[in-house]
């Protein structure tokens, strides 16, 4: 004997019914008992009718919709007489609803009849389709229950006797039975809880000692996470009964919580298969599950509330926990998770949100006297919670899983409200904020299964560096994929417009799409986008020179974004603001990265931070920190005048549009300030002595063209400086230096023994003299000018944000 259960999605319309008929007939001569749910959505229609009737409301439209759907299915069956032989009485259903509406009350016994009506429709149709090989098997003849009418428990011993007697008296190839229903010892119809048809099938399989219990649904099996949300969730081929029970209990939608236990008692394998894709092997739940997988799956259960009972009367008082749970049990409140403080001062537990008011009322009544005496404090309630659970029989054999789990939750910026672990160590659960549940599951799935960290990029600033960065992101997609890194560009903004796309922005069409937008960048908009799309590793990349954006870095970090900055203005603002950014990054466990602030693509700050982190101390520093000025001073050495060198650098795109931005030395001063701060000096930009290449008093208030036309007036003066240095065997370099805690940028004459003597043609170089590196300095050297080099440095910083 085989037991096959088909859910509502497998019976949604007549084409589905015919597909199920074919699957039943393909049982290769095996005798089978078929358990059917209501046609998809019909139970919801019936529940709504019962509620409207109880409210005394008009339900005629809903009633007509139900009749039309049922009649439509019935008319499709050619063997109409066979359908009518078992067709449930809609007149009886109508009469019961009318009575409910009249009384404005729906007794549980009547409610059970109404909401289980759809299963009888499915069975009547299927018996007619299968013809003489099929027998209608009434669940009320076979499944005996105890308890209430709406969520009854099955008496397996009594049900086994019933099944044996009924099947013996009605031999057939196929028995077709409505799911979800049973009968109490008074002969009254009961239901097994919402979605209880799985439970019906498991009970039948147990009572009949079936070869297998197959649950046919609309997915290929049990997945290691909810496939509706986790796109890369994969099917689990086999599970133990214990693993399956944990998953169903903590929210796996494909399994009903009551289904597994009956099968486990007698060792009947339970198989989950897809009605619409029957050739795909499903997931098998059995005692024979053998797997090397440490974590088998992740499940989540939402819409929970946590109640905490606490007070001095709890400590050391025998039976207090029993009183708490007895009070809830008496009112049929289901407890999902329990945790207790080690000092016995409090007990916390989760219930479904829908049971919260009932639970509070039960506790208030049970502890009324203790509350009045001050022994029990008012019950604390936390709403809108969820439970995220790791499940796997092999978890007990592996150390560090709990740490990895909690680290994953921290990575998703999720606070843990409570923790629970079963004694067999096959499940670890964390209670979290319900709004962040999907984020938590996404990170855990990434860390335990796909091992593909995600980087979710939002680019601010679309100048040369920003445009080059987008090209590099596109170019490196294959390289990233080979290294199991998923990088998507979700947002691009310039000074006027913001483009966001939940599917990721196409690298070759972003500029045209950006121009079509009508509003500009706002942090709140991007925050909302991240929440709605459950992005777990959002990175704001600032390739602008905007002071307004730099002033928002603290807010960016505090909102949970990593910040990668080519913009130097945040790090060269006040020292207090610089420190606040560091603190915000640490507090929110986000990264604030700005390697390109100093050396474009050169690994300057990384090396400094590693040195200082290892206990090194800076003694002195000398560096050429401007690729533009490096180029200009190189061609000055070759014999060009100051005006000619400036014009050539500007023509080659090495300078800012206004060369005075380079010649003023301010950019170099900003870079030197960052190095000084990284080395531990508490300095402001105003503390740095700056010698400009061109005096600030030269040609004030002129346009760029006017300034360039006037610049030759300084050629002779500058030529004298070059000649004077050359007479001593030296060359001029624009140098930033740190000596005895003092910072200076300006023109220096250096000889051949100096580390910066050969630096020219756009190269940057930094000579670091430290406790570890002396008497010869540690030198970092390379090209530091150009959008390509700078964007490469930004890209490298972006990669440092990836979750490991």
Coordinates of N, CA, C and O in Angstrom, one line a residue, residues 117-241:
X117 N -15.5 21.6 3.6 CA -16.4 21.3 2.5 C -15.6 21.1 1.2 O -15.9 20.2 0.4
X118 N -14.5 21.8 1.0 CA -13.8 21.8 -0.3 C -13.1 20.4 -0.5 O -13.0 20.0 -1.7
X119 N -12.7 19.8 0.6 CA -12.1 18.4 0.4 C -13.0 17.4 -0.2 O -12.7 16.6 -1.0
X120 N -14.3 17.6 0.2 CA -15.3 16.6 -0.4 C -15.6 16.9 -1.8 O -15.9 16.0 -2.6
X121 N -15.4 18.2 -2.2 CA -15.6 18.5 -3.7 C -14.5 17.8 -4.5 O -14.7 17.2 -5.5
X122 N -13.2 17.9 -4.0 CA -12.1 17.3 -4.7 C -12.3 15.8 -4.8 O -12.0 15.2 -5.9
X123 N -12.7 15.1 -3.7 CA -12.8 13.7 -3.8 C -13.9 13.2 -4.7 O -13.8 12.3 -5.5
X124 N -15.1 13.9 -4.8 CA -16.1 13.6 -5.7 C -15.6 13.7 -7.1 O -16.0 12.8 -8.0
X125 N -14.9 14.7 -7.4 CA -14.4 14.9 -8.8 C -13.4 13.8 -9.2 O -13.4 13.2 -10.3
X126 N -12.5 13.4 -8.2 CA -11.4 12.5 -8.5 C -12.0 11.0 -8.7 O -11.6 10.3 -9.5
X127 N -13.0 10.7 -7.8 CA -13.6 9.4 -7.9 C -14.3 9.2 -9.3 O -14.2 8.2 -9.9
X128 N -14.9 10.3 -9.8 CA -15.6 10.2 -11.1 C -14.5 10.1 -12.2 O -14.7 9.3 -13.1
X129 N -13.4 10.8 -12.1 CA -12.4 10.7 -13.1 C -11.7 9.3 -13.2 O -11.4 8.8 -14.2
X130 N -11.5 8.7 -12.0 CA -10.9 7.4 -12.0 C -11.8 6.2 -12.3 O -11.3 5.1 -12.7
X131 N -13.1 6.4 -12.1 CA -14.0 5.4 -12.5 C -14.1 4.2 -11.5 O -13.9 4.4 -10.3
X132 N -14.3 3.0 -12.0 CA -14.6 1.9 -11.2 C -13.4 1.4 -10.3 O -13.6 0.7 -9.4
X133 N -12.2 1.8 -10.7 CA -11.1 1.4 -9.9 C -11.0 2.1 -8.6 O -10.2 1.7 -7.7
X134 N -11.8 3.2 -8.4 CA -11.6 4.0 -7.2 C -12.9 3.9 -6.3 O -14.0 3.7 -6.7
X135 N -12.6 4.0 -5.0 CA -13.6 3.9 -4.0 C -13.5 5.2 -3.1 O -12.4 5.6 -2.7
X136 N -14.7 5.9 -2.9 CA -14.7 7.0 -2.0 C -14.6 6.5 -0.6 O -15.4 5.7 -0.1
X137 N -13.5 6.9 0.1 CA -13.3 6.5 1.5 C -13.6 7.7 2.4 O -12.9 8.7 2.3
X138 N -14.6 7.6 3.2 CA -14.9 8.7 4.2 C -13.9 8.8 5.3 O -13.6 7.8 6.0
X139 N -13.2 9.9 5.5 CA -12.3 10.1 6.6 C -13.0 9.9 7.9 O -12.4 9.4 8.9
X140 N -14.3 10.2 8.0 CA -15.0 10.1 9.2 C -15.2 8.6 9.6 O -15.6 8.3 10.7
X141 N -15.0 7.7 8.6 CA -15.1 6.3 8.9 C -13.7 5.8 9.5 O -13.7 4.7 10.1
X142 N -12.7 6.5 9.1 CA -11.3 5.9 9.3 C -10.5 6.6 10.4 O -9.7 6.0 11.1
X143 N -10.6 7.9 10.5 CA -9.7 8.7 11.4 C -10.4 9.2 12.6 O -11.3 10.0 12.5
X144 N -10.1 8.6 13.7 CA -10.8 9.0 15.0 C -9.9 10.0 15.7 O -8.7 9.8 15.9
X145 N -10.6 11.0 16.2 CA -9.8 12.1 16.9 C -10.3 12.3 18.3 O -11.3 11.8 18.7
X146 N -9.5 13.2 19.0 CA -9.9 13.6 20.3 C -9.5 15.1 20.4 O -8.7 15.6 19.7
X147 N -10.1 15.7 21.4 CA -9.9 17.2 21.5 C -11.0 18.0 20.9 O -12.1 17.5 20.8
X148 N -10.7 19.2 20.4 CA -11.7 20.0 19.9 C -12.1 19.7 18.5 O -11.7 18.7 17.9
X149 N -13.0 20.6 17.9 CA -13.5 20.4 16.6 C -12.5 20.9 15.5 O -12.6 20.4 14.4
X150 N -11.7 21.9 15.8 CA -11.0 22.6 14.8 C -9.5 22.3 14.7 O -8.8 22.6 13.7
X151 N -8.9 21.7 15.7 CA -7.5 21.3 15.7 C -7.3 20.0 16.5 O -6.5 20.0 17.4
X152 N -8.0 19.0 16.1 CA -8.1 17.8 16.8 C -6.8 17.0 16.6 O -6.1 17.1 15.7
X153 N -6.5 16.1 17.7 CA -5.4 15.2 17.6 C -6.0 13.8 17.3 O -7.1 13.4 17.7
X154 N -5.2 13.0 16.5 CA -5.6 11.7 16.1 C -5.3 10.7 17.1 O -4.2 10.6 17.7
X155 N -6.3 9.8 17.3 CA -6.1 8.6 18.1 C -5.6 7.5 17.2 O -6.4 6.9 16.5
X156 N -4.3 7.2 17.2 CA -3.7 6.3 16.2 C -4.2 4.9 16.4 O -4.4 4.2 15.4
X157 N -4.3 4.5 17.6 CA -4.7 3.1 17.9 C -6.1 2.8 17.4 O -6.4 1.8 16.6
X158 N -7.0 3.7 17.7 CA -8.4 3.6 17.2 C -8.5 3.7 15.7 O -9.3 3.0 15.1
X159 N -7.7 4.6 15.2 CA -7.8 4.8 13.7 C -7.2 3.6 13.0 O -7.8 3.3 11.9
X160 N -6.2 3.0 13.5 CA -5.7 1.8 12.8 C -6.7 0.7 12.7 O -6.9 0.0 11.7
X161 N -7.5 0.5 13.8 CA -8.6 -0.5 13.8 C -9.6 -0.1 12.7 O -10.1 -0.9 12.0
X162 N -10.0 1.2 12.7 CA -11.0 1.7 11.7 C -10.6 1.4 10.3 O -11.3 0.9 9.5
X163 N -9.3 1.8 10.0 CA -8.8 1.6 8.6 C -8.9 0.1 8.2 O -9.3 -0.2 7.1
X164 N -8.4 -0.7 9.1 CA -8.4 -2.2 8.8 C -9.8 -2.7 8.5 O -10.0 -3.4 7.5
X165 N -10.8 -2.3 9.3 CA -12.2 -2.8 9.0 C -12.7 -2.2 7.7 O -13.4 -2.9 7.0
X166 N -12.5 -0.9 7.5 CA -13.2 -0.3 6.3 C -12.5 -0.8 5.0 O -13.2 -1.1 4.1
X167 N -11.2 -0.9 5.0 CA -10.6 -1.4 3.7 C -10.9 -2.8 3.5 O -11.0 -3.2 2.3
X168 N -11.0 -3.6 4.5 CA -11.3 -5.0 4.3 C -12.7 -5.2 3.7 O -12.9 -6.1 2.9
X169 N -13.6 -4.3 4.0 CA -15.0 -4.4 3.5 C -15.2 -3.8 2.2 O -16.2 -4.0 1.5
X170 N -14.2 -3.0 1.7 CA -14.3 -2.3 0.4 C -13.0 -2.5 -0.4 O -12.2 -1.5 -0.5
X171 N -12.7 -3.6 -0.9 CA -11.5 -3.8 -1.7 C -11.5 -3.0 -3.0 O -12.5 -2.8 -3.6
X172 N -10.4 -2.3 -3.3 CA -10.2 -1.5 -4.5 C -8.8 -1.2 -4.8 O -7.9 -1.5 -4.0
X173 N -8.5 -0.8 -6.0 CA -7.2 -0.4 -6.4 C -6.8 1.0 -5.7 O -5.7 1.1 -5.2
X174 N -7.8 1.9 -5.8 CA -7.5 3.2 -5.3 C -8.6 3.7 -4.3 O -9.8 3.6 -4.6
X175 N -8.2 4.1 -3.1 CA -9.1 4.6 -2.2 C -8.9 6.2 -2.2 O -7.8 6.6 -2.0
X176 N -10.0 6.9 -2.3 CA -9.9 8.4 -2.4 C -10.5 8.9 -1.1 O -11.7 8.7 -0.9
X177 N -9.7 9.6 -0.3 CA -10.2 10.1 1.0 C -10.0 11.6 1.1 O -8.9 12.1 0.8
X178 N -10.9 12.3 1.6 CA -10.7 13.8 1.9 C -9.7 13.9 3.0 O -9.8 13.2 4.0
X179 N -8.8 14.9 2.9 CA -7.9 15.2 4.0 C -8.5 16.1 4.9 O -9.7 16.6 4.8
X180 N -7.8 16.4 6.0 CA -8.1 17.5 6.9 C -9.2 17.2 7.9 O -9.5 17.9 8.8
X181 N -9.9 16.0 7.7 CA -11.1 15.7 8.5 C -11.0 14.4 9.3 O -10.2 13.5 8.9
X182 N -11.8 14.3 10.3 CA -11.8 13.1 11.1 C -13.2 13.0 11.9 O -14.1 13.8 11.6
X183 N -13.3 12.2 12.8 CA -14.5 12.1 13.6 C -14.1 11.8 15.1 O -13.2 11.1 15.4
X184 N -14.9 12.4 16.0 CA -14.6 12.2 17.4 C -15.4 10.9 17.9 O -16.2 10.4 17.1
X185 N -15.2 10.6 19.1 CA -15.9 9.3 19.6 C -17.4 9.5 19.8 O -18.1 8.6 20.1
X186 N -17.9 10.8 19.5 CA -19.3 11.0 19.5 C -19.9 11.0 18.1 O -21.1 11.2 17.9
X187 N -19.1 10.6 17.1 CA -19.5 10.6 15.7 C -19.6 11.9 15.1 O -20.2 12.1 14.0
X188 N -19.0 13.0 15.6 CA -19.1 14.3 15.1 C -17.9 14.6 14.2 O -16.7 14.2 14.6
X189 N -18.1 15.4 13.2 CA -17.0 15.8 12.3 C -16.0 16.7 13.0 O -16.4 17.6 13.7
X190 N -14.7 16.5 12.8 CA -13.7 17.3 13.3 C -12.7 17.6 12.2 O -12.7 17.0 11.2
X191 N -11.9 18.6 12.4 CA -10.8 19.0 11.5 C -9.5 18.9 12.2 O -9.4 19.1 13.5
X192 N -8.4 18.7 11.4 CA -7.1 18.5 12.0 C -6.2 19.7 12.0 O -5.0 19.6 12.1
X193 N -6.8 20.9 11.9 CA -6.0 22.1 11.9 C -5.7 22.5 10.5 O -5.7 21.7 9.5
X194 N -5.5 23.8 10.2 CA -5.4 24.3 8.9 C -4.2 23.6 8.2 O -3.1 23.4 8.8
X195 N -4.3 23.3 6.9 CA -3.4 22.5 6.2 C -3.2 21.1 6.7 O -2.1 20.5 6.6
X196 N -4.2 20.6 7.4 CA -4.1 19.3 8.0 C -4.2 18.1 7.1 O -4.1 16.9 7.6
X197 N -4.3 18.3 5.8 CA -4.4 17.1 4.9 C -3.1 16.3 4.9 O -3.1 15.1 4.7
X198 N -1.9 17.0 5.1 CA -0.7 16.3 5.2 C -0.7 15.3 6.4 O -0.3 14.2 6.4
X199 N -1.3 15.8 7.5 CA -1.4 15.0 8.7 C -2.3 13.8 8.5 O -2.0 12.7 8.9
X200 N -3.4 14.0 7.7 CA -4.3 12.9 7.4 C -3.5 11.8 6.6 O -3.7 10.6 6.9
X201 N -2.7 12.2 5.7 CA -1.9 11.3 4.9 C -0.9 10.5 5.8 O -0.8 9.3 5.6
X202 N -0.3 11.2 6.7 CA 0.7 10.6 7.6 C 0.0 9.6 8.5 O 0.5 8.5 8.7
X203 N -1.2 10.0 9.0 CA -1.9 9.0 9.8 C -2.3 7.8 9.0 O -2.2 6.7 9.5
X204 N -2.8 8.0 7.8 CA -3.2 6.8 7.0 C -2.0 5.9 6.7 O -2.1 4.7 6.8
X205 N -0.9 6.5 6.4 CA 0.3 5.8 6.1 C 0.8 5.0 7.3 O 1.2 3.8 7.2
X206 N 0.7 5.6 8.5 CA 1.1 4.9 9.7 C 0.1 3.8 10.1 O 0.6 2.7 10.4
X207 N -1.2 4.0 9.9 CA -2.1 3.0 10.3 C -2.1 1.8 9.3 O -2.3 0.6 9.7
X208 N -1.7 2.1 8.1 CA -1.7 1.0 7.1 C -0.3 0.4 6.9 O -0.1 -0.5 6.1
X209 N 0.7 0.9 7.7 CA 2.1 0.5 7.5 C 2.5 0.6 6.1 O 3.1 -0.4 5.5
X210 N 2.2 1.7 5.5 CA 2.4 1.9 4.0 C 3.9 1.8 3.6 O 4.8 2.0 4.4
X211 N 4.1 1.5 2.4 CA 5.4 1.4 1.8 C 6.1 2.8 1.8 O 7.2 3.0 2.0
X212 N 5.2 3.8 1.5 CA 5.7 5.2 1.4 C 4.5 6.1 1.6 O 3.4 5.8 1.2
X213 N 4.8 7.3 2.1 CA 3.8 8.4 2.1 C 4.3 9.5 1.3 O 5.3 10.2 1.6
X214 N 3.7 9.8 0.2 CA 4.1 10.8 -0.8 C 3.2 12.1 -0.6 O 2.0 12.0 -0.6
X215 N 3.9 13.2 -0.4 CA 3.2 14.5 -0.3 C 3.5 15.2 -1.6 O 4.6 15.7 -1.9
X216 N 2.4 15.3 -2.5 CA 2.6 16.0 -3.8 C 2.1 17.4 -3.6 O 1.0 17.7 -3.2
X217 N 3.0 18.3 -4.0 CA 2.8 19.8 -3.9 C 3.3 20.5 -5.1 O 3.4 19.9 -6.2
X218 N 3.6 21.8 -5.0 CA 4.0 22.6 -6.2 C 5.5 22.9 -6.2 O 5.9 23.8 -6.9
X219 N 6.3 22.3 -5.3 CA 7.7 22.5 -5.3 C 8.4 21.1 -5.4 O 7.8 20.1 -5.1
X220 N 9.7 21.1 -5.8 CA 10.4 19.8 -6.1 C 10.7 19.1 -4.8 O 11.2 17.9 -4.9
X221 N 10.6 19.7 -3.6 CA 10.9 19.0 -2.4 C 11.2 20.0 -1.3 O 10.7 21.2 -1.4
X222 N 11.9 19.6 -0.3 CA 12.2 20.5 0.8 C 13.5 21.2 0.4 O 14.5 20.6 0.0
X223 N 13.5 22.5 0.6 CA 14.7 23.3 0.2 C 15.4 23.7 1.5 O 14.9 23.7 2.6
X224 N 16.7 24.1 1.3 CA 17.5 24.5 2.4 C 17.2 25.9 2.9 O 17.8 26.4 3.9
X225 N 16.3 26.6 2.2 CA 15.8 27.9 2.7 C 14.5 28.1 1.8 O 14.3 27.4 0.8
X226 N 13.7 29.1 2.2 CA 12.5 29.3 1.5 C 12.8 29.8 0.0 O 13.4 30.9 -0.2
X227 N 12.5 29.0 -1.0 CA 12.9 29.4 -2.4 C 12.1 30.6 -2.9 O 12.5 31.2 -3.9
X228 N 11.0 30.9 -2.2 CA 10.3 32.1 -2.7 C 11.1 33.4 -2.4 O 10.9 34.4 -3.0
X229 N 12.0 33.3 -1.4 CA 12.8 34.5 -1.1 C 14.3 34.3 -1.4 O 14.9 35.2 -1.9
X230 N 14.8 33.1 -1.1 CA 16.2 32.9 -1.4 C 16.3 32.2 -2.8 O 16.0 31.0 -3.0
X231 N 16.7 33.0 -3.8 CA 16.8 32.5 -5.1 C 17.7 31.3 -5.3 O 17.5 30.5 -6.2
X232 N 18.8 31.3 -4.6 CA 19.7 30.2 -4.7 C 19.5 29.1 -3.7 O 20.4 28.2 -3.5
X233 N 18.3 29.0 -3.1 CA 18.0 27.9 -2.3 C 18.0 26.6 -3.1 O 17.6 26.6 -4.3
X234 N 18.5 25.5 -2.6 CA 18.6 24.3 -3.3 C 17.9 23.2 -2.6 O 17.7 23.2 -1.3
X235 N 17.4 22.2 -3.3 CA 16.7 21.1 -2.8 C 17.5 20.2 -1.9 O 18.7 19.9 -2.2
X236 N 16.9 19.7 -0.8 CA 17.6 18.8 0.1 C 17.1 17.4 -0.3 O 15.9 17.1 -0.2
X237 N 18.0 16.5 -0.7 CA 17.6 15.2 -1.2 C 17.1 14.3 -0.1 O 16.1 13.5 -0.3
X238 N 17.7 14.4 1.1 CA 17.2 13.5 2.2 C 17.3 14.1 3.5 O 18.3 14.9 3.7
X239 N 16.4 13.8 4.4 CA 16.4 14.4 5.7 C 16.0 13.2 6.7 O 15.3 12.3 6.3
X240 N 16.5 13.4 7.9 CA 16.0 12.5 9.0 C 14.6 13.0 9.5 O 14.2 14.1 9.2
X241 N 13.9 12.1 10.2 CA 12.6 12.6 10.8 C 12.9 13.7 11.7 O 12.1 14.7 11.7

